C-alpha positions as a Python dict, from the first residue, in 0.01 Angstrom:
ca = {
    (1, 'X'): (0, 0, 0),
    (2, 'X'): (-72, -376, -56),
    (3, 'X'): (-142, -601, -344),
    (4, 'X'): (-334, -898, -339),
    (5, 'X'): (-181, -1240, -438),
    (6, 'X'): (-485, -1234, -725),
    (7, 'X'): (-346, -893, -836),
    (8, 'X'): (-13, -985, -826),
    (9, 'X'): (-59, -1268, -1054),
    (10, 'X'): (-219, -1031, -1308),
    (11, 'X'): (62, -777, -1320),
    (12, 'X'): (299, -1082, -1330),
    (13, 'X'): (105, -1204, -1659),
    (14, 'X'): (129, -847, -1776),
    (15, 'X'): (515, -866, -1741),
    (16, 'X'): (544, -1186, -1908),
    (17, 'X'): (361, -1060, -2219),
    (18, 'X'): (553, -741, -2188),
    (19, 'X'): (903, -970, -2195),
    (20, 'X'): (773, -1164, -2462),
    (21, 'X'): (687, -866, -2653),
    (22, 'X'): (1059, -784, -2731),
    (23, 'X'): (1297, -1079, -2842),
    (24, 'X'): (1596, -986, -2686),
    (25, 'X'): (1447, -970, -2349),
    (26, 'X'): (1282, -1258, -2387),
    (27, 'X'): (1637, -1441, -2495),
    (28, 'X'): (1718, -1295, -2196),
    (29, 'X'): (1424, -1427, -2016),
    (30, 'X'): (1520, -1753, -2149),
    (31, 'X'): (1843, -1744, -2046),
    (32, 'X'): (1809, -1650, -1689),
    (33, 'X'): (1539, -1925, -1596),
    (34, 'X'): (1618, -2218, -1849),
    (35, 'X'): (1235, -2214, -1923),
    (36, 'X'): (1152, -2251, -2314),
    (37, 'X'): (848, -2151, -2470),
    (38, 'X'): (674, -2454, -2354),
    (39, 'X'): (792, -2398, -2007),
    (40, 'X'): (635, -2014, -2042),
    (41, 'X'): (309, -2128, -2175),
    (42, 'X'): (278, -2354, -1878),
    (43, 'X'): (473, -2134, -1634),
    (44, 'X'): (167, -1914, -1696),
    (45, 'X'): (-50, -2037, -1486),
    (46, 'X'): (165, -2094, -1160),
    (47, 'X'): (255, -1901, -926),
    (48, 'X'): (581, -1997, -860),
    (49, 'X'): (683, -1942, -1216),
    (50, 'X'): (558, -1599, -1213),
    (51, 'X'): (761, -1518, -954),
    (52, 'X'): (1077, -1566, -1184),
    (53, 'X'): (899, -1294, -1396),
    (54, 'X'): (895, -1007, -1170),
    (55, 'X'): (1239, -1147, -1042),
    (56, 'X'): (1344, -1088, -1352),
    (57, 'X'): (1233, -772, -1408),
    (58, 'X'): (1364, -659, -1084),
    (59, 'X'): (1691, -744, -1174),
    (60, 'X'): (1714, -376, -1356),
    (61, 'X'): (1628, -63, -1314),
    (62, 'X'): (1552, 9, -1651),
    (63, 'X'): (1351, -289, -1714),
    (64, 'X'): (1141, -201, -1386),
    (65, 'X'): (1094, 150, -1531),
    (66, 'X'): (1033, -3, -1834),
    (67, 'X'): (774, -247, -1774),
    (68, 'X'): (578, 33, -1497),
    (69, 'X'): (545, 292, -1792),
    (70, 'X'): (398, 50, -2036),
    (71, 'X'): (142, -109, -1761),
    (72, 'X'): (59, 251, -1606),
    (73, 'X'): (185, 208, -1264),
    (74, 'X'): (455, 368, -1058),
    (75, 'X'): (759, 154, -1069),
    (76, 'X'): (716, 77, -668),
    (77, 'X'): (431, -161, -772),
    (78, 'X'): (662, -387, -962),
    (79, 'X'): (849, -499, -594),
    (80, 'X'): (483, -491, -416),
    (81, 'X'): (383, -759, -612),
    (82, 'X'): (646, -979, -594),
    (83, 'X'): (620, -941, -212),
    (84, 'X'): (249, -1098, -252),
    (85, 'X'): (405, -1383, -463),
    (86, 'X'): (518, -1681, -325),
    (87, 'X'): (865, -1648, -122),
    (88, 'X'): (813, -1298, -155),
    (89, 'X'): (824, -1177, 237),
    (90, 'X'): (1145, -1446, 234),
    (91, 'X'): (1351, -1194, -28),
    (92, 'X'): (1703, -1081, 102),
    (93, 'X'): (1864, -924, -162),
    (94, 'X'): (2238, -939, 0),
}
């Protein structure tokens, strides 16, 4: 299975509202990129900023679990997209 880069984008903006959604994560959130809320708003619409959203996410197990049940989609997704992001074939996680 494959996810377009347009697609990938979406679910990204669904994670960001779904981190948003709950303060503590998105203290979190905040925390782990250095973005404020004026950095989010514009992060938005790039790309490269959405990437730190689904890296993010992916950082836990529970968050990744998390996130798929509230969107609808099987957990594997979450990883998928980042893959279509950009950097995303590039990933090495040792």
């Amino acid at each position: 299975m494959t996810i377009g880069a347009d697609q990938a984008e979406i679910l990204a903006l669904q994670a960001l509202g779904w981190i948003l959604a709950d303060e503590d994560m998105t203290m979190q959130f905040i925390g782990s990129t250095g973005a404020d809320l004026n950095a989010i708003r514009a992060g938005a619409a790039d790309a490269d900023f959405l990437v730190s959203v689904l890296d993010f996410i992916l950082l836990n197990d529970q968050m990744v679990m998390g996130f798929a049940d509230s969107a609808g989609i099987a957990a594997e997704t979450v990883p998928l997209a980042r893959s279509s992001l950009p950097g995303g074939a590039n990933v090495h996680w040792t």
